[in-house]
Amino acid sequence: MKVAVTGAAGFVGKNLINQLVEAGHEVVAIDRLRSDRCRQDGVTWIDGDVLDAKSMIDALDGAEQVFHLVAMITLAQKDDRAWTVNTVGVRTVAQAALAVGARRMVHCSSVHSFDQAICNGRLDETSARSTAPTIPVYDRSKWFGEVELRKVIDAGLDAVICNPTGVYGPVDYGLSRINGMLRDSARGRVPAVIEGSFDLVDVRDVAAGLVAAGEKGRTGENYLLTGEMVTMFDAFRMAANFAGRRGPRFAVPMRFIKPLLPIAEPIGTRFGTDVVSKAAMGALLAAPKVDGAKARAELGYGPRTAAQTIRDLVGFYVASGQLGARSALPA
């Protein structure tokens, strides 16, 4: 089957392409960037602009399935470019998929399209959405991207929506934010972490969930792709221990961080990091239990444990030389 993937050079895109090729599909990889890691038989790379209707119609021509992965991830409160890409971009791709007669579109949204702060500790597909203007632009734009998609579904497009939680794991040459921090810990460079927890999901499981949604998902439905709820302290300690290092000694309580945010956030921005920001801290403070039962029941989705993912991630770092000195994983 001919399958098109937008944002194919990204973190999720590379892992999804690998699985699609292994399944025997002909893949059209759409991205202005190129991934040397995905230059294999069965993959054709083409340029495509998700904000240009003709560009997307040309790129999707002949595709039976379309996976839309393009998104701008930011922890900023306001970012006009991110808003446009994450909303108008979804609509443009969906309209192009409908125009070329694609059998199905799978849109990769995010758990952040749900308002985690008001879900009372538990989040599922019926929970409140990120509509408040005080919510960071990424969260709001991911929800309104779904709104734009549903307009095209109403016009006749067969599409489903997947909402992964915090995506991490191998393979990642980027690195993503969480993978980069876990690599620092595996190098022994993280003496302490901020207290808090989050549901983290292996990128390989996200890719498998997207494929399953394309095959089994119900039109117009959302599917939360969950992993395991893990504390940042435990995750960073595992990364360090799997690399033969000690890891962080303690977790700084959130009550000590919150009063410093007005000072720490602009300092971090000046030095090019958003790790200590209202958006990042908000996600750790909310820390809802995310219910993945719907994806398990309807898609046959089954994620790995955090220990499996982090062990594999450190193994990937070792094999790819990203830890400096090659560490040996414990037996």
mmCIF file of C-alpha atoms in Angstrom:
data_model
loop_
_atom_site.group_PDB
_atom_site.id
_atom_site.type_symbol
_atom_site.label_atom_id
_atom_site.label_comp_id
_atom_site.label_asym_id
_atom_site.label_seq_id
_atom_site.Cartn_x
_atom_site.Cartn_y
_atom_site.Cartn_z
ATOM 1 C CA MET A 1 0.000 0.000 0.000
ATOM 2 C CA LYS A 2 1.201 3.519 -0.740
ATOM 3 C CA VAL A 3 1.436 5.516 2.486
ATOM 4 C CA ALA A 4 2.326 9.196 2.914
ATOM 5 C CA VAL A 5 3.946 10.572 6.070
ATOM 6 C CA THR A 6 4.243 14.310 6.737
ATOM 7 C CA GLY A 7 7.009 15.373 9.117
ATOM 8 C CA ALA A 8 8.822 12.211 8.115
ATOM 9 C CA ALA A 9 12.280 13.407 9.166
ATOM 10 C CA GLY A 10 11.173 14.028 12.757
ATOM 11 C CA PHE A 11 11.516 11.848 15.835
ATOM 12 C CA VAL A 12 8.218 9.990 15.469
ATOM 13 C CA GLY A 13 8.460 10.085 11.677
ATOM 14 C CA LYS A 14 11.712 8.148 11.469
ATOM 15 C CA ASN A 15 10.402 5.412 13.758
ATOM 16 C CA LEU A 16 7.069 5.236 11.939
ATOM 17 C CA ILE A 17 8.768 4.940 8.546
ATOM 18 C CA ASN A 18 10.888 2.052 9.809
ATOM 19 C CA GLN A 19 7.771 0.144 10.853
ATOM 20 C CA LEU A 20 5.890 0.918 7.641
ATOM 21 C CA VAL A 21 8.792 -0.280 5.489
ATOM 22 C CA GLU A 22 9.146 -3.438 7.583
ATOM 23 C CA ALA A 23 5.434 -4.102 6.940
ATOM 24 C CA GLY A 24 6.050 -3.892 3.184
ATOM 25 C CA HIS A 25 4.442 -0.523 2.429
ATOM 26 C CA GLU A 26 5.599 1.968 -0.178
ATOM 27 C CA VAL A 27 6.309 5.152 1.772
ATOM 28 C CA VAL A 28 6.230 8.733 0.532
ATOM 29 C CA ALA A 29 8.214 10.705 3.114
ATOM 30 C CA ILE A 30 7.192 14.376 3.056
ATOM 31 C CA ASP A 31 9.514 16.845 4.699
ATOM 32 C CA ARG A 32 11.621 19.844 3.783
ATOM 33 C CA LEU A 33 14.385 18.182 5.770
ATOM 34 C CA ARG A 34 15.923 14.850 4.905
ATOM 35 C CA SER A 35 16.821 11.964 7.173
ATOM 36 C CA ASP A 36 19.856 9.937 6.144
ATOM 37 C CA ARG A 37 18.719 7.403 8.741
ATOM 38 C CA CYS A 38 15.609 6.650 6.658
ATOM 39 C CA ARG A 39 17.218 6.338 3.235
ATOM 40 C CA GLN A 40 16.170 2.790 2.496
ATOM 41 C CA ASP A 41 14.359 0.901 -0.214
ATOM 42 C CA GLY A 42 10.651 1.616 -0.230
ATOM 43 C CA VAL A 43 10.969 5.272 0.840
ATOM 44 C CA THR A 44 10.679 8.215 -1.558
ATOM 45 C CA TRP A 45 11.520 11.626 -0.112
ATOM 46 C CA ILE A 46 9.726 14.683 -1.451
ATOM 47 C CA ASP A 47 9.327 18.296 -0.381
ATOM 48 C CA GLY A 48 5.979 19.485 0.889
ATOM 49 C CA ASP A 49 4.551 22.559 2.577
ATOM 50 C CA VAL A 50 1.685 21.789 4.961
ATOM 51 C CA LEU A 51 0.470 25.377 4.568
ATOM 52 C CA ASP A 52 0.232 25.146 0.764
ATOM 53 C CA ALA A 53 -2.811 23.312 -0.614
ATOM 54 C CA LYS A 54 -1.379 22.509 -4.061
ATOM 55 C CA SER A 55 1.893 21.324 -2.556
ATOM 56 C CA MET A 56 0.046 18.864 -0.340
ATOM 57 C CA ILE A 57 -2.293 17.616 -3.072
ATOM 58 C CA ASP A 58 0.730 16.877 -5.246
ATOM 59 C CA ALA A 59 2.561 15.198 -2.362
ATOM 60 C CA LEU A 60 -0.370 12.990 -1.335
ATOM 61 C CA ASP A 61 -1.425 11.984 -4.852
ATOM 62 C CA GLY A 62 -2.006 8.228 -4.961
ATOM 63 C CA ALA A 63 -1.623 7.650 -1.216
ATOM 64 C CA GLU A 64 -4.138 5.311 0.379
ATOM 65 C CA GLN A 65 -3.186 6.292 3.905
ATOM 66 C CA VAL A 66 -1.852 9.599 5.227
ATOM 67 C CA PHE A 67 -0.070 10.018 8.563
ATOM 68 C CA HIS A 68 0.143 13.663 9.604
ATOM 69 C CA LEU A 69 2.980 14.235 12.060
ATOM 70 C CA VAL A 70 4.062 17.813 11.359
ATOM 71 C CA ALA A 71 3.918 20.015 14.454
ATOM 72 C CA MET A 72 5.818 22.845 16.050
ATOM 73 C CA ILE A 73 6.578 22.016 19.672
ATOM 74 C CA THR A 74 7.157 24.940 21.994
ATOM 75 C CA LEU A 75 6.691 25.758 25.662
ATOM 76 C CA ALA A 76 6.077 29.419 24.882
ATOM 77 C CA GLN A 77 2.831 31.120 25.827
ATOM 78 C CA LYS A 78 2.485 32.735 22.402
ATOM 79 C CA ASP A 79 3.973 31.744 19.033
ATOM 80 C CA ASP A 80 2.094 32.709 15.877
ATOM 81 C CA ARG A 81 4.063 30.344 13.658
ATOM 82 C CA ALA A 82 3.395 27.358 15.920
ATOM 83 C CA TRP A 83 -0.303 28.235 16.027
ATOM 84 C CA THR A 84 -0.524 28.374 12.236
ATOM 85 C CA VAL A 85 1.404 25.157 11.588
ATOM 86 C CA ASN A 86 -0.506 23.218 14.257
ATOM 87 C CA THR A 87 -3.970 24.376 13.141
ATOM 88 C CA VAL A 88 -4.002 25.547 9.523
ATOM 89 C CA GLY A 89 -1.434 22.881 8.657
ATOM 90 C CA VAL A 90 -3.741 20.124 9.889
ATOM 91 C CA ARG A 91 -6.653 21.514 7.874
ATOM 92 C CA THR A 92 -4.567 21.856 4.701
ATOM 93 C CA VAL A 93 -3.292 18.281 4.876
ATOM 94 C CA ALA A 94 -6.760 16.939 5.676
ATOM 95 C CA GLN A 95 -8.334 18.769 2.751
ATOM 96 C CA ALA A 96 -5.595 17.475 0.454
ATOM 97 C CA ALA A 97 -6.139 13.906 1.705
ATOM 98 C CA LEU A 98 -9.846 14.252 0.953
ATOM 99 C CA ALA A 99 -9.130 15.743 -2.481
ATOM 100 C CA VAL A 100 -6.831 12.888 -3.565
ATOM 101 C CA GLY A 101 -9.227 10.225 -2.271
ATOM 102 C CA ALA A 102 -7.048 8.838 0.519
ATOM 103 C CA ARG A 103 -8.737 5.925 2.246
ATOM 104 C CA ARG A 104 -7.764 7.141 5.718
ATOM 105 C CA MET A 105 -5.824 9.862 7.531
ATOM 106 C CA VAL A 106 -4.227 9.411 10.949
ATOM 107 C CA HIS A 107 -3.465 12.650 12.766
ATOM 108 C CA CYS A 108 -0.832 12.614 15.516
ATOM 109 C CA SER A 109 -2.045 15.139 18.065
ATOM 110 C CA SER A 110 -0.931 15.158 21.717
ATOM 111 C CA VAL A 111 -2.060 14.571 25.270
ATOM 112 C CA HIS A 112 -1.476 18.321 25.624
ATOM 113 C CA SER A 113 -4.650 18.986 23.653
ATOM 114 C CA PHE A 114 -6.375 18.004 26.917
ATOM 115 C CA ASP A 115 -6.385 20.453 29.847
ATOM 116 C CA GLN A 116 -4.380 18.445 32.355
ATOM 117 C CA ALA A 117 -4.754 21.050 35.105
ATOM 118 C CA ILE A 118 -8.510 20.557 35.524
ATOM 119 C CA CYS A 119 -8.911 16.824 34.956
ATOM 120 C CA ASN A 120 -8.949 15.989 38.691
ATOM 121 C CA GLY A 121 -6.022 13.610 38.498
ATOM 122 C CA ARG A 122 -7.381 11.330 35.772
ATOM 123 C CA LEU A 123 -7.459 11.948 32.041
ATOM 124 C CA ASP A 124 -9.206 10.038 29.263
ATOM 125 C CA GLU A 125 -10.640 10.823 25.835
ATOM 126 C CA THR A 126 -13.677 12.553 27.378
ATOM 127 C CA SER A 127 -11.640 15.013 29.486
ATOM 128 C CA ALA A 128 -11.776 18.798 29.056
ATOM 129 C CA ARG A 129 -9.711 20.344 26.275
ATOM 130 C CA SER A 130 -7.016 23.027 26.188
ATOM 131 C CA THR A 131 -9.115 26.075 25.363
ATOM 132 C CA ALA A 132 -8.223 28.617 28.063
ATOM 133 C CA PRO A 133 -6.067 31.533 26.823
ATOM 134 C CA THR A 134 -3.749 31.062 29.814
ATOM 135 C CA ILE A 135 -2.694 27.634 28.510
ATOM 136 C CA PRO A 136 0.581 27.497 26.464
ATOM 137 C CA VAL A 137 0.188 27.910 22.707
ATOM 138 C CA TYR A 138 1.282 24.360 21.877
ATOM 139 C CA ASP A 139 -1.472 22.828 23.994
ATOM 140 C CA ARG A 140 -4.158 25.143 22.612
ATOM 141 C CA SER A 141 -2.998 24.739 19.020
ATOM 142 C CA LYS A 142 -3.042 20.945 19.223
ATOM 143 C CA TRP A 143 -6.677 21.054 20.311
ATOM 144 C CA PHE A 144 -7.707 23.572 17.668
ATOM 145 C CA GLY A 145 -5.852 21.495 15.072
ATOM 146 C CA GLU A 146 -8.234 18.673 15.969
ATOM 147 C CA VAL A 147 -11.145 21.090 15.591
ATOM 148 C CA GLU A 148 -9.968 21.931 12.061
ATOM 149 C CA LEU A 149 -9.616 18.236 11.221
ATOM 150 C CA ARG A 150 -13.145 17.481 12.392
ATOM 151 C CA LYS A 151 -14.493 20.037 9.918
ATOM 152 C CA VAL A 152 -12.941 18.003 7.107
ATOM 153 C CA ILE A 153 -14.170 14.747 8.641
ATOM 154 C CA ASP A 154 -17.663 16.245 8.502
ATOM 155 C CA ALA A 155 -17.034 16.927 4.795
ATOM 156 C CA GLY A 156 -16.311 13.239 4.158
ATOM 157 C CA LEU A 157 -12.718 12.467 5.181
ATOM 158 C CA ASP A 158 -12.136 9.207 7.048
ATOM 159 C CA ALA A 159 -9.699 10.174 9.782
ATOM 160 C CA VAL A 160 -8.731 9.200 13.331
ATOM 161 C CA ILE A 161 -6.722 11.064 15.968
ATOM 162 C CA CYS A 162 -4.000 9.735 18.243
ATOM 163 C CA ASN A 163 -2.855 11.579 21.368
ATOM 164 C CA PRO A 164 0.514 10.313 22.644
ATOM 165 C CA THR A 165 1.742 11.273 26.088
ATOM 166 C CA GLY A 166 5.425 12.257 26.599
ATOM 167 C CA VAL A 167 7.326 10.598 23.750
ATOM 168 C CA TYR A 168 10.854 9.278 24.324
ATOM 169 C CA GLY A 169 13.071 6.311 23.532
ATOM 170 C CA PRO A 170 15.137 5.049 20.584
ATOM 171 C CA VAL A 171 15.908 5.728 17.868
ATOM 172 C CA ASP A 172 16.638 9.451 18.151
ATOM 173 C CA TYR A 173 19.597 11.261 16.658
ATOM 174 C CA GLY A 174 17.963 14.697 17.325
ATOM 175 C CA LEU A 175 17.627 14.662 20.309
ATOM 176 C CA SER A 176 14.167 15.312 21.693
ATOM 177 C CA ARG A 177 13.981 17.304 24.939
ATOM 178 C CA ILE A 178 13.407 14.342 27.269
ATOM 179 C CA ASN A 179 15.883 12.086 25.449
ATOM 180 C CA GLY A 180 18.531 14.786 25.668
ATOM 181 C CA MET A 181 18.046 15.113 29.424
ATOM 182 C CA LEU A 182 18.137 11.332 29.873
ATOM 183 C CA ARG A 183 21.393 11.206 27.900
ATOM 184 C CA ASP A 184 22.863 13.853 30.220
ATOM 185 C CA SER A 185 21.887 11.670 33.160
ATOM 186 C CA ALA A 186 23.424 8.602 31.510
ATOM 187 C CA ARG A 187 26.625 10.635 31.211
ATOM 188 C CA GLY A 188 26.512 11.331 34.939
ATOM 189 C CA ARG A 189 25.824 15.035 34.468
ATOM 190 C CA VAL A 190 22.530 15.366 36.371
ATOM 191 C CA PRO A 191 23.178 15.628 40.131
ATOM 192 C CA ALA A 192 19.550 16.519 40.943
ATOM 193 C CA VAL A 193 16.155 16.698 39.256
ATOM 194 C CA ILE A 194 12.917 18.532 39.862
ATOM 195 C CA GLU A 195 10.267 16.546 41.688
ATOM 196 C CA GLY A 196 7.346 15.417 39.559
ATOM 197 C CA SER A 197 6.107 12.677 37.270
ATOM 198 C CA PHE A 198 4.668 12.242 33.806
ATOM 199 C CA ASP A 199 3.289 9.503 31.592
ATOM 200 C CA LEU A 200 6.119 8.648 29.176
ATOM 201 C CA VAL A 201 5.601 6.504 26.080
ATOM 202 C CA ASP A 202 8.144 4.755 23.873
ATOM 203 C CA VAL A 203 8.331 6.289 20.385
ATOM 204 C CA ARG A 204 8.247 2.782 18.905
ATOM 205 C CA ASP A 205 4.955 2.138 20.680
ATOM 206 C CA VAL A 206 3.599 5.457 19.393
ATOM 207 C CA ALA A 207 4.487 4.416 15.844
ATOM 208 C CA ALA A 208 2.800 1.052 16.351
ATOM 209 C CA GLY A 209 -0.264 2.810 17.786
ATOM 210 C CA LEU A 210 -0.492 5.104 14.758
ATOM 211 C CA VAL A 211 -0.334 2.109 12.418
ATOM 212 C CA ALA A 212 -2.996 0.302 14.457
ATOM 213 C CA ALA A 213 -5.210 3.401 14.377
ATOM 214 C CA GLY A 214 -4.919 3.433 10.610
ATOM 215 C CA GLU A 215 -6.069 -0.175 10.482
ATOM 216 C CA LYS A 216 -8.597 -0.440 13.313
ATOM 217 C CA GLY A 217 -9.511 3.019 14.590
ATOM 218 C CA ARG A 218 -13.051 4.355 14.319
ATOM 219 C CA THR A 219 -13.608 7.428 12.186
ATOM 220 C CA GLY A 220 -13.490 10.649 14.176
ATOM 221 C CA GLU A 221 -12.336 8.996 17.400
ATOM 222 C CA ASN A 222 -9.428 9.980 19.667
ATOM 223 C CA TYR A 223 -7.032 7.388 21.069
ATOM 224 C CA LEU A 224 -4.673 8.199 23.926
ATOM 225 C CA LEU A 225 -1.356 6.403 23.387
ATOM 226 C CA THR A 226 0.023 5.982 26.889
ATOM 227 C CA GLY A 227 3.168 4.456 28.337
ATOM 228 C CA GLU A 228 3.933 4.381 32.046
ATOM 229 C CA MET A 229 3.626 6.983 34.763
ATOM 230 C CA VAL A 230 7.160 7.523 36.017
ATOM 231 C CA THR A 231 8.784 10.047 38.344
ATOM 232 C CA MET A 232 11.546 12.159 36.828
ATOM 233 C CA PHE A 233 13.855 10.995 39.629
ATOM 234 C CA ASP A 234 13.286 7.319 38.785
ATOM 235 C CA ALA A 235 13.647 7.884 35.038
ATOM 236 C CA PHE A 236 16.921 9.784 35.383
ATOM 237 C CA ARG A 237 18.290 7.305 37.922
ATOM 238 C CA MET A 238 17.500 4.403 35.591
ATOM 239 C CA ALA A 239 19.262 6.102 32.685
ATOM 240 C CA ALA A 240 22.362 6.673 34.788
ATOM 241 C CA ASN A 241 22.355 3.214 36.341
ATOM 242 C CA PHE A 242 21.941 1.459 32.997
ATOM 243 C CA ALA A 243 25.045 3.355 31.848
ATOM 244 C CA GLY A 244 26.977 2.325 34.957
ATOM 245 C CA ARG A 245 26.757 5.740 36.628
ATOM 246 C CA ARG A 246 25.237 6.902 39.885
ATOM 247 C CA GLY A 247 22.693 9.418 38.622
ATOM 248 C CA PRO A 248 20.880 12.188 40.510
ATOM 249 C CA ARG A 249 21.128 12.126 44.298
ATOM 250 C CA PHE A 250 17.826 13.797 45.095
ATOM 251 C CA ALA A 251 14.731 15.503 43.680
ATOM 252 C CA VAL A 252 14.090 19.174 44.432
ATOM 253 C CA PRO A 253 10.529 19.613 45.769
ATOM 254 C CA MET A 254 8.282 21.593 43.445
ATOM 255 C CA ARG A 255 7.357 23.994 46.254
ATOM 256 C CA PHE A 256 10.917 25.366 46.102
ATOM 257 C CA ILE A 257 10.796 25.840 42.308
ATOM 258 C CA LYS A 258 7.446 27.592 41.889
ATOM 259 C CA PRO A 259 8.414 30.853 43.660
ATOM 260 C CA LEU A 260 11.538 31.083 41.473
ATOM 261 C CA LEU A 261 9.747 30.743 38.122
ATOM 262 C CA PRO A 262 9.359 34.505 37.488
ATOM 263 C CA ILE A 263 13.154 34.766 37.707
ATOM 264 C CA ALA A 264 14.254 31.361 36.399
ATOM 265 C CA GLU A 265 12.104 31.335 33.251
ATOM 266 C CA PRO A 266 13.555 34.502 31.616
ATOM 267 C CA ILE A 267 17.076 33.429 32.601
ATOM 268 C CA GLY A 268 16.520 30.046 30.987
ATOM 269 C CA THR A 269 15.131 31.694 27.866
ATOM 270 C CA ARG A 270 18.236 33.854 27.607
ATOM 271 C CA PHE A 271 20.431 30.752 27.714
ATOM 272 C CA GLY A 272 18.266 28.843 25.222
ATOM 273 C CA THR A 273 16.506 26.423 27.552
ATOM 274 C CA ASP A 274 12.847 26.099 28.507
ATOM 275 C CA VAL A 275 13.264 23.233 30.968
ATOM 276 C CA VAL A 276 12.357 25.535 33.878
ATOM 277 C CA SER A 277 9.231 27.234 32.536
ATOM 278 C CA LYS A 278 5.587 27.591 33.493
ATOM 279 C CA ALA A 279 4.594 25.113 30.788
ATOM 280 C CA ALA A 280 7.154 22.499 31.799
ATOM 281 C CA MET A 281 6.400 22.860 35.494
ATOM 282 C CA GLY A 282 2.663 22.868 34.838
ATOM 283 C CA ALA A 283 2.854 19.447 33.204
ATOM 284 C CA LEU A 284 4.774 18.003 36.154
ATOM 285 C CA LEU A 285 2.460 19.647 38.692
ATOM 286 C CA ALA A 286 -0.710 18.313 37.064
ATOM 287 C CA ALA A 287 0.653 14.771 36.513
ATOM 288 C CA PRO A 288 -2.723 13.144 35.816
ATOM 289 C CA LYS A 289 -3.099 9.408 35.460
ATOM 290 C CA VAL A 290 -3.729 8.979 31.737
ATOM 291 C CA ASP A 291 -6.157 6.191 30.855
ATOM 292 C CA GLY A 292 -5.084 4.251 27.764
ATOM 293 C CA ALA A 293 -7.831 1.625 28.014
ATOM 294 C CA LYS A 294 -9.589 2.708 24.820
ATOM 295 C CA ALA A 295 -6.498 2.225 22.636
ATOM 296 C CA ARG A 296 -5.780 -1.100 24.302
ATOM 297 C CA ALA A 297 -9.309 -2.372 23.734
ATOM 298 C CA GLU A 298 -9.956 -1.047 20.212
ATOM 299 C CA LEU A 299 -6.485 -0.974 18.663
ATOM 300 C CA GLY A 300 -4.773 -3.833 20.482
ATOM 301 C CA TYR A 301 -2.247 -1.301 21.742
ATOM 302 C CA GLY A 302 0.309 -2.520 24.288
ATOM 303 C CA PRO A 303 3.162 -0.266 25.426
ATOM 304 C CA ARG A 304 6.490 -1.234 26.963
ATOM 305 C CA THR A 305 7.529 -0.476 30.531
ATOM 306 C CA ALA A 306 9.663 2.564 31.319
ATOM 307 C CA ALA A 307 12.532 0.282 32.374
ATOM 308 C CA GLN A 308 12.491 -1.459 28.979
ATOM 309 C CA THR A 309 12.475 1.818 27.081
ATOM 310 C CA ILE A 310 15.183 3.501 29.138
ATOM 311 C CA ARG A 311 17.417 0.433 28.948
ATOM 312 C CA ASP A 312 16.993 0.335 25.162
ATOM 313 C CA LEU A 313 17.576 4.086 24.942
ATOM 314 C CA VAL A 314 20.860 3.854 26.844
ATOM 315 C CA GLY A 315 21.825 0.892 24.678
ATOM 316 C CA PHE A 316 21.143 3.052 21.624
ATOM 317 C CA TYR A 317 23.325 5.828 23.052
ATOM 318 C CA VAL A 318 26.125 3.341 23.636
ATOM 319 C CA ALA A 319 25.866 1.792 20.161
ATOM 320 C CA SER A 320 25.731 5.176 18.426
ATOM 321 C CA GLY A 321 28.596 6.660 20.430
ATOM 322 C CA GLN A 322 26.457 9.341 22.066
ATOM 323 C CA LEU A 323 27.787 8.756 25.579
ATOM 324 C CA GLY A 324 31.384 9.603 24.742
ATOM 325 C CA ALA A 325 33.173 6.675 26.271
ATOM 326 C CA ARG A 326 31.338 3.484 25.349
ATOM 327 C CA SER A 327 29.550 2.265 28.460
ATOM 328 C CA ALA A 328 28.602 -1.357 28.903
ATOM 329 C CA LEU A 329 25.057 -2.139 29.957
ATOM 330 C CA PRO A 330 24.741 -4.380 33.002
ATOM 331 C CA ALA A 331 23.773 -7.957 32.187
#
